Short mmCIF file of C-alpha atoms in Angstrom, two decimals:
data_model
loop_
_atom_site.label_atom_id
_atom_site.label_comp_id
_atom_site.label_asym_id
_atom_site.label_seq_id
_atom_site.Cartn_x
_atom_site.Cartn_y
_atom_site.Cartn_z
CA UNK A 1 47.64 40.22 44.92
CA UNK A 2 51.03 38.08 45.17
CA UNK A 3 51.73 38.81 41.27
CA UNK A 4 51.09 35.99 39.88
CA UNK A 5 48.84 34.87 36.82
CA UNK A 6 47.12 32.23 38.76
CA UNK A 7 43.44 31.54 38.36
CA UNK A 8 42.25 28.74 40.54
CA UNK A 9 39.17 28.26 37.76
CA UNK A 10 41.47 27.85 35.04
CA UNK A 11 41.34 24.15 35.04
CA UNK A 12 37.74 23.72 35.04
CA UNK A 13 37.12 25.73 32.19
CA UNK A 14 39.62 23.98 30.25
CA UNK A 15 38.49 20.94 31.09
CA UNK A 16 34.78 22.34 29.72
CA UNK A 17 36.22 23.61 26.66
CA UNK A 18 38.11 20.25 26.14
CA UNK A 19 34.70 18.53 26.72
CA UNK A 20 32.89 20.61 23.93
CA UNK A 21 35.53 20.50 21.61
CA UNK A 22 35.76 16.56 21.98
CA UNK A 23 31.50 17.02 21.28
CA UNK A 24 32.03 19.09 18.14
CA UNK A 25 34.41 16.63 16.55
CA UNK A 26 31.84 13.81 17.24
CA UNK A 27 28.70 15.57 15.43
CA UNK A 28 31.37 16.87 12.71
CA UNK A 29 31.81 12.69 12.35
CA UNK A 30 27.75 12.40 12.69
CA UNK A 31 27.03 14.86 9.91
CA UNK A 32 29.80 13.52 7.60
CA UNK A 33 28.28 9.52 8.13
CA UNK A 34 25.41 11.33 7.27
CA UNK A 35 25.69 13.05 4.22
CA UNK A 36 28.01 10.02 2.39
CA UNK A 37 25.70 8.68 -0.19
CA UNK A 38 24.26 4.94 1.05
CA UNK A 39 25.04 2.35 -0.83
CA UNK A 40 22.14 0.91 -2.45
CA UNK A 41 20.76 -2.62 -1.53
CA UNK A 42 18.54 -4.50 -3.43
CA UNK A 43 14.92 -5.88 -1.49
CA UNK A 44 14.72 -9.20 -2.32
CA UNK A 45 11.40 -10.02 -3.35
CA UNK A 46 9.13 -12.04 -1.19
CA UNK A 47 8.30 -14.95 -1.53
CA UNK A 48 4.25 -16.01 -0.64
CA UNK A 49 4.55 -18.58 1.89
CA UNK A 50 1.70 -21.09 1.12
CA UNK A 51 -0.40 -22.70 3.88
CA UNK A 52 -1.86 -26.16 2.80
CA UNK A 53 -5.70 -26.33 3.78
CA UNK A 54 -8.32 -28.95 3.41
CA UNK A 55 -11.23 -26.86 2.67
CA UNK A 56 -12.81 -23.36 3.16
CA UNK A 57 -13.39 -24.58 6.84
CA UNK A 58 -10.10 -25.11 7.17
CA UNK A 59 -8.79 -21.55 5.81
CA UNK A 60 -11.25 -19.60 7.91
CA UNK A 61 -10.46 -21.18 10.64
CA UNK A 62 -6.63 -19.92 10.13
CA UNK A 63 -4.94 -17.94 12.69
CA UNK A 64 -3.78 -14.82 11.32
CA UNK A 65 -1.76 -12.56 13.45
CA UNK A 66 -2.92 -8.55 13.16
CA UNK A 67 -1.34 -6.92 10.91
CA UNK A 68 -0.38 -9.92 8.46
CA UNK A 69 -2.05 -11.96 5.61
CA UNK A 70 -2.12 -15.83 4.67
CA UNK A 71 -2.05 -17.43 1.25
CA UNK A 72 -3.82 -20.84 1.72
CA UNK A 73 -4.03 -23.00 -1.03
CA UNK A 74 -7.08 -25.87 -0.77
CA UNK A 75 -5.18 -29.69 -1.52
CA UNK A 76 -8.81 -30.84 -2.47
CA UNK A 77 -10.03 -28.13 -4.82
CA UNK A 78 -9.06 -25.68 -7.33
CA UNK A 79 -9.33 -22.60 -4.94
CA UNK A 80 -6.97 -20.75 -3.22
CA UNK A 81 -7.76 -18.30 0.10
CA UNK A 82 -6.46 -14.85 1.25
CA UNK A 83 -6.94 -14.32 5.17
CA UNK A 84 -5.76 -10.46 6.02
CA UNK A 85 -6.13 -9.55 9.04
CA UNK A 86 -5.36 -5.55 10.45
CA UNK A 87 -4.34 -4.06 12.86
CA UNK A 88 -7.52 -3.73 15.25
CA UNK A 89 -8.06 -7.33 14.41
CA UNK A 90 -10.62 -7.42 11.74
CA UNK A 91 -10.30 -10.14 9.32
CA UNK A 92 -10.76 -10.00 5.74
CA UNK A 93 -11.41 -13.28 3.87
CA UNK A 94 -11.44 -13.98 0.18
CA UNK A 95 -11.37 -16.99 -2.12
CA UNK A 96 -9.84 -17.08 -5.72
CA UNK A 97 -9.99 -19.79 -8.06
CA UNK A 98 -7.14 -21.51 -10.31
CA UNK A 99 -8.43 -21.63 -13.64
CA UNK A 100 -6.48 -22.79 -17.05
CA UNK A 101 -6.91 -20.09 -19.84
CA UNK A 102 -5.64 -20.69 -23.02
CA UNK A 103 -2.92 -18.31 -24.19
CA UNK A 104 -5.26 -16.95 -27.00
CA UNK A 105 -8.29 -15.80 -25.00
CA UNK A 106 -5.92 -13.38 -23.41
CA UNK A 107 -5.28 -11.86 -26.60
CA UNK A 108 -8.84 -12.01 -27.45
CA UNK A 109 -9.65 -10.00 -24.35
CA UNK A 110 -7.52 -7.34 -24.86
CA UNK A 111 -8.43 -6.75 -28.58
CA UNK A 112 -12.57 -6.95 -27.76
CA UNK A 113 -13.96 -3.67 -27.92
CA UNK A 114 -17.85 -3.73 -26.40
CA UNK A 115 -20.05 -1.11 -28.05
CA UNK A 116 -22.52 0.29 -25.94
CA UNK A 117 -23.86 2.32 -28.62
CA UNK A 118 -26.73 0.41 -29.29
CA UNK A 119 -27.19 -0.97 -26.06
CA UNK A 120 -28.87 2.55 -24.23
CA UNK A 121 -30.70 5.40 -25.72
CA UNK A 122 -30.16 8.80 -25.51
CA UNK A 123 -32.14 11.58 -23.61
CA UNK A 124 -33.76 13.17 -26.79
CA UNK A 125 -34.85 9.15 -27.47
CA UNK A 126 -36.74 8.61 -24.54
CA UNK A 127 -38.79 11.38 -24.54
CA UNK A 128 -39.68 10.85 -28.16
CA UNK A 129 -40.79 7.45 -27.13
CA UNK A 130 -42.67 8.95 -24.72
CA UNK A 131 -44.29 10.91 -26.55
CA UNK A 132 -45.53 8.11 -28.80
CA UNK A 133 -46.85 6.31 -26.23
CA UNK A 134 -48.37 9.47 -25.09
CA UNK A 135 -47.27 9.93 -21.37
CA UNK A 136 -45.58 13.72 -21.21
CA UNK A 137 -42.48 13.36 -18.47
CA UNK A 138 -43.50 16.16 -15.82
CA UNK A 139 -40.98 19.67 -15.98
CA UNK A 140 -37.17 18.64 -14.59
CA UNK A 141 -38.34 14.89 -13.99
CA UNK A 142 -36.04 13.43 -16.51
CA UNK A 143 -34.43 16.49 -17.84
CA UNK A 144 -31.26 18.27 -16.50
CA UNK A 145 -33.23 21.53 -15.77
#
């Protein structure tokens, strides 16, 4: 040995340790982007972009990419068209219609209670009417059993 501290693989390791130091200050910058809260952005709402059609003919025969939908509204009638079409390529096609309703048959609708009461008869009822009329349902025919 000549006495001296020399290692000739001294450089190479610092220039490793440099490397992974320089690497652990950039995830220590990854992980601190990452856990700052985001800022919150509003979606803006979208918008239905209206196609202008002639007739049904003329909404079916709409090109629809996959994987979108068109609103088609008819210039000649009171309809209006929904063309979906997915992602294999099968189309969907259905047809709404505009229709005024007066402000009070909404409320009407929602206070209308339908009573089906006396609409069907009960289990017990049948049979007893069956029995009038003197046919005998056969053993678990009608009955839960």
């Amino acid at each position: 040995m000549n006495g001296y501290n020399y290692n000739p693989y001294a450089p190479m390791y610092q220039q490793d340790t440099m490397q992974l130091q320089d690497r652990l200050n950039q995830l220590q910058q990854m992980q601190q982007q990452y856990n700052k809260p985001m800022p919150e952005t509003q979606v803006p709402t979208q918008n239905v972009n209206w196609i202008q059609v002639a007739c049904i003919e003329g909404a079916k025969n709409q090109i629809v990419q996959p994987g979108a939908t068109a609103w088609m509204m008819d210039n000649n009638a009171p309809f209006f068209y929904v063309k979906s079409v997915d992602g294999m390529g099968s189309a969907t096609f259905k047809v709404f219609r505009f229709e005024e309703i007066p402000p009070e048959a909404t409320q009407n609708a929602q206070k209308q209670n339908v009573n089906y009461d006396n609409r069907y008869v009960t289990r017990t009822e049948f049979e007893e009417l069956l029995a009038k009329l003197g046919e005998q349902p056969e053993k678990g025919e009608l009955s839960n059993e």
